[in-house]
Amino acid sequence: MSFIPLLTTSLKGFAAFWSLVLFAVSAAFISKSNSYFGSGPVNASNFAAGNALIAGGILFLIYLGVALFFIFRFPDHILISVMVDTIMFGIFFIYFLASTAALSTEASFFSRWDDIDTWASLGNAAVGLGWVMTFLVLGILLLEVIYTLKHFGGDYPTWRTPFNQLVSYCAPGSTNKAGTEGGISSSVPMTTTTPNVGSQHTYQSNAQQAYAAPAPAPAGQQATGEPDEPHHIITPYTHQGNAQGQGQQVNEKLSPYQGQLPPGAAA
């Protein structure tokens, strides 16, 4: 895992721990407030923002737990895509911002009683933890959105890819620049093999020269009737009947007494 995915995963783990602390402190503050003032007056005042922080802390903890589970077990699932992260972190940012701002209106009242009762200390702690959680969520949101837009663009295949997979392996259909930064280059060298046409032509020309018929004899040799001595002549295979016919012609030429009885045969 490279630095950026490790950073965002660590921030999500820390945000899950922080949401658990926020949930515990807000629950203690509301419990103290209900014991002092009653649930009716607390729910009718801005102290009720503590209930919102309790709900936001537990919901955000569940979401981050599921997200971390998918990051380590199903890292390519769409439920942890940049699109889903942007939507969920945006909703939780607005939620924590509104809840913490509402409880912050009582910050001066908490400061007045901070040295006297733990109830006021819990109120100040809930306000501080709420602001830290708000800006933590905003930081993770801006980190993923800005990094994605800067390096991978705003195409739909990019936003439906998990952030860790996007940085490590690049999104489908993205540019070569993104693939190079993610560690994988999308450019593949292509090589083509062409047949050696020149060697084939050379072989054919040599074969034609080797099996070509000899040049015609000069005019002087043809006039004298002297046969030319064959020089590397390759004759094709002939049929058996032609061979027999040629044999008979040779026998006729070699037998001067063909069809006649030799002298003394009558005796």
mmCIF file with all atom_site columns, C-alpha atoms in Angstrom, residues 49-129:
data_model
loop_
_atom_site.group_PDB
_atom_site.id
_atom_site.type_symbol
_atom_site.label_atom_id
_atom_site.label_alt_id
_atom_site.label_comp_id
_atom_site.label_asym_id
_atom_site.label_entity_id
_atom_site.label_seq_id
_atom_site.pdbx_PDB_ins_code
_atom_site.Cartn_x
_atom_site.Cartn_y
_atom_site.Cartn_z
_atom_site.occupancy
_atom_site.B_iso_or_equiv
_atom_site.pdbx_formal_charge
_atom_site.auth_seq_id
_atom_site.auth_comp_id
_atom_site.auth_asym_id
_atom_site.auth_atom_id
_atom_site.pdbx_PDB_model_num
ATOM 1  C CA . ALA A 1 49  ? -27.461 19.018 20.203 1.00 0.00 ? 49  ALA A CA 1
ATOM 2  C CA . GLY A 1 50  ? -25.639 16.582 22.467 1.00 0.00 ? 50  GLY A CA 1
ATOM 3  C CA . ASN A 1 51  ? -28.169 13.942 21.408 1.00 0.00 ? 51  ASN A CA 1
ATOM 4  C CA . ALA A 1 52  ? -27.357 14.707 17.785 1.00 0.00 ? 52  ALA A CA 1
ATOM 5  C CA . LEU A 1 53  ? -23.659 14.220 18.523 1.00 0.00 ? 53  LEU A CA 1
ATOM 6  C CA . ILE A 1 54  ? -24.437 10.870 20.143 1.00 0.00 ? 54  ILE A CA 1
ATOM 7  C CA . ALA A 1 55  ? -26.358 9.706  17.061 1.00 0.00 ? 55  ALA A CA 1
ATOM 8  C CA . GLY A 1 56  ? -23.753 11.085 14.667 1.00 0.00 ? 56  GLY A CA 1
ATOM 9  C CA . GLY A 1 57  ? -20.902 9.454  16.569 1.00 0.00 ? 57  GLY A CA 1
ATOM 10 C CA . ILE A 1 58  ? -22.465 5.991  16.587 1.00 0.00 ? 58  ILE A CA 1
ATOM 11 C CA . LEU A 1 59  ? -23.624 6.197  12.949 1.00 0.00 ? 59  LEU A CA 1
ATOM 12 C CA . PHE A 1 60  ? -20.242 7.398  11.745 1.00 0.00 ? 60  PHE A CA 1
ATOM 13 C CA . LEU A 1 61  ? -18.526 4.668  13.741 1.00 0.00 ? 61  LEU A CA 1
ATOM 14 C CA . ILE A 1 62  ? -20.703 2.021  12.072 1.00 0.00 ? 62  ILE A CA 1
ATOM 15 C CA . TYR A 1 63  ? -20.070 3.438  8.617  1.00 0.00 ? 63  TYR A CA 1
ATOM 16 C CA . LEU A 1 64  ? -16.297 3.583  9.115  1.00 0.00 ? 64  LEU A CA 1
ATOM 17 C CA . GLY A 1 65  ? -16.292 0.064  10.546 1.00 0.00 ? 65  GLY A CA 1
ATOM 18 C CA . VAL A 1 66  ? -18.051 -1.257 7.449  1.00 0.00 ? 66  VAL A CA 1
ATOM 19 C CA . ALA A 1 67  ? -15.788 0.785  5.167  1.00 0.00 ? 67  ALA A CA 1
ATOM 20 C CA . LEU A 1 68  ? -12.611 -0.510 6.826  1.00 0.00 ? 68  LEU A CA 1
ATOM 21 C CA . PHE A 1 69  ? -13.931 -4.057 6.600  1.00 0.00 ? 69  PHE A CA 1
ATOM 22 C CA . PHE A 1 70  ? -14.460 -3.695 2.849  1.00 0.00 ? 70  PHE A CA 1
ATOM 23 C CA . ILE A 1 71  ? -11.080 -1.982 2.399  1.00 0.00 ? 71  ILE A CA 1
ATOM 24 C CA . PHE A 1 72  ? -9.236  -4.993 3.783  1.00 0.00 ? 72  PHE A CA 1
ATOM 25 C CA . ARG A 1 73  ? -11.552 -7.808 2.628  1.00 0.00 ? 73  ARG A CA 1
ATOM 26 C CA . PHE A 1 74  ? -13.153 -6.506 -0.600 1.00 0.00 ? 74  PHE A CA 1
ATOM 27 C CA . PRO A 1 75  ? -10.908 -3.639 -1.746 1.00 0.00 ? 75  PRO A CA 1
ATOM 28 C CA . ASP A 1 76  ? -12.560 -3.307 -5.182 1.00 0.00 ? 76  ASP A CA 1
ATOM 29 C CA . HIS A 1 77  ? -16.176 -3.071 -3.966 1.00 0.00 ? 77  HIS A CA 1
ATOM 30 C CA . ILE A 1 78  ? -18.269 -0.132 -5.117 1.00 0.00 ? 78  ILE A CA 1
ATOM 31 C CA . LEU A 1 79  ? -19.503 0.552  -1.563 1.00 0.00 ? 79  LEU A CA 1
ATOM 32 C CA . ILE A 1 80  ? -16.109 2.079  -0.768 1.00 0.00 ? 80  ILE A CA 1
ATOM 33 C CA . SER A 1 81  ? -15.775 3.928  -4.061 1.00 0.00 ? 81  SER A CA 1
ATOM 34 C CA . VAL A 1 82  ? -14.801 7.576  -4.241 1.00 0.00 ? 82  VAL A CA 1
ATOM 35 C CA . MET A 1 83  ? -18.390 8.446  -5.133 1.00 0.00 ? 83  MET A CA 1
ATOM 36 C CA . VAL A 1 84  ? -19.849 6.754  -2.055 1.00 0.00 ? 84  VAL A CA 1
ATOM 37 C CA . ASP A 1 85  ? -17.124 8.195  0.184  1.00 0.00 ? 85  ASP A CA 1
ATOM 38 C CA . THR A 1 86  ? -17.808 11.689 -1.122 1.00 0.00 ? 86  THR A CA 1
ATOM 39 C CA . ILE A 1 87  ? -21.536 11.392 -0.497 1.00 0.00 ? 87  ILE A CA 1
ATOM 40 C CA . MET A 1 88  ? -21.228 9.879  2.981  1.00 0.00 ? 88  MET A CA 1
ATOM 41 C CA . PHE A 1 89  ? -18.443 12.159 4.184  1.00 0.00 ? 89  PHE A CA 1
ATOM 42 C CA . GLY A 1 90  ? -20.300 15.168 2.833  1.00 0.00 ? 90  GLY A CA 1
ATOM 43 C CA . ILE A 1 91  ? -23.468 14.175 4.752  1.00 0.00 ? 91  ILE A CA 1
ATOM 44 C CA . PHE A 1 92  ? -21.562 13.554 7.977  1.00 0.00 ? 92  PHE A CA 1
ATOM 45 C CA . PHE A 1 93  ? -19.647 16.811 7.614  1.00 0.00 ? 93  PHE A CA 1
ATOM 46 C CA . ILE A 1 94  ? -22.863 18.822 7.375  1.00 0.00 ? 94  ILE A CA 1
ATOM 47 C CA . TYR A 1 95  ? -24.372 16.823 10.228 1.00 0.00 ? 95  TYR A CA 1
ATOM 48 C CA . PHE A 1 96  ? -21.437 17.304 12.609 1.00 0.00 ? 96  PHE A CA 1
ATOM 49 C CA . LEU A 1 97  ? -21.080 20.947 11.611 1.00 0.00 ? 97  LEU A CA 1
ATOM 50 C CA . ALA A 1 98  ? -24.718 21.729 12.436 1.00 0.00 ? 98  ALA A CA 1
ATOM 51 C CA . SER A 1 99  ? -24.743 19.727 15.692 1.00 0.00 ? 99  SER A CA 1
ATOM 52 C CA . THR A 1 100 ? -21.487 21.140 17.019 1.00 0.00 ? 100 THR A CA 1
ATOM 53 C CA . ALA A 1 101 ? -22.460 24.683 16.048 1.00 0.00 ? 101 ALA A CA 1
ATOM 54 C CA . ALA A 1 102 ? -25.760 24.334 17.911 1.00 0.00 ? 102 ALA A CA 1
ATOM 55 C CA . LEU A 1 103 ? -24.049 23.048 21.060 1.00 0.00 ? 103 LEU A CA 1
ATOM 56 C CA . SER A 1 104 ? -21.376 25.742 20.792 1.00 0.00 ? 104 SER A CA 1
ATOM 57 C CA . THR A 1 105 ? -24.012 28.406 21.527 1.00 0.00 ? 105 THR A CA 1
ATOM 58 C CA . GLU A 1 106 ? -23.885 27.204 25.132 1.00 0.00 ? 106 GLU A CA 1
ATOM 59 C CA . ALA A 1 107 ? -20.096 27.305 25.318 1.00 0.00 ? 107 ALA A CA 1
ATOM 60 C CA . SER A 1 108 ? -20.066 30.488 27.404 1.00 0.00 ? 108 SER A CA 1
ATOM 61 C CA . PHE A 1 109 ? -22.472 28.903 29.897 1.00 0.00 ? 109 PHE A CA 1
ATOM 62 C CA . PHE A 1 110 ? -20.246 25.837 30.153 1.00 0.00 ? 110 PHE A CA 1
ATOM 63 C CA . SER A 1 111 ? -17.174 27.983 30.730 1.00 0.00 ? 111 SER A CA 1
ATOM 64 C CA . ARG A 1 112 ? -18.900 29.759 33.631 1.00 0.00 ? 112 ARG A CA 1
ATOM 65 C CA . TRP A 1 113 ? -19.463 26.468 35.473 1.00 0.00 ? 113 TRP A CA 1
ATOM 66 C CA . ASP A 1 114 ? -16.442 24.580 34.246 1.00 0.00 ? 114 ASP A CA 1
ATOM 67 C CA . ASP A 1 115 ? -14.488 24.850 37.525 1.00 0.00 ? 115 ASP A CA 1
ATOM 68 C CA . ILE A 1 116 ? -17.483 23.935 39.679 1.00 0.00 ? 116 ILE A CA 1
ATOM 69 C CA . ASP A 1 117 ? -19.141 20.883 38.135 1.00 0.00 ? 117 ASP A CA 1
ATOM 70 C CA . THR A 1 118 ? -18.117 18.093 35.809 1.00 0.00 ? 118 THR A CA 1
ATOM 71 C CA . TRP A 1 119 ? -21.317 18.638 33.845 1.00 0.00 ? 119 TRP A CA 1
ATOM 72 C CA . ALA A 1 120 ? -19.912 21.866 32.364 1.00 0.00 ? 120 ALA A CA 1
ATOM 73 C CA . SER A 1 121 ? -16.570 20.158 31.703 1.00 0.00 ? 121 SER A CA 1
ATOM 74 C CA . LEU A 1 122 ? -18.371 17.437 29.781 1.00 0.00 ? 122 LEU A CA 1
ATOM 75 C CA . GLY A 1 123 ? -20.196 20.106 27.782 1.00 0.00 ? 123 GLY A CA 1
ATOM 76 C CA . ASN A 1 124 ? -16.934 21.827 26.820 1.00 0.00 ? 124 ASN A CA 1
ATOM 77 C CA . ALA A 1 125 ? -15.382 18.473 25.962 1.00 0.00 ? 125 ALA A CA 1
ATOM 78 C CA . ALA A 1 126 ? -18.317 17.574 23.725 1.00 0.00 ? 126 ALA A CA 1
ATOM 79 C CA . VAL A 1 127 ? -18.001 20.884 21.902 1.00 0.00 ? 127 VAL A CA 1
ATOM 80 C CA . GLY A 1 128 ? -14.248 20.449 21.375 1.00 0.00 ? 128 GLY A CA 1
ATOM 81 C CA . LEU A 1 129 ? -14.562 16.841 20.231 1.00 0.00 ? 129 LEU A CA 1
#
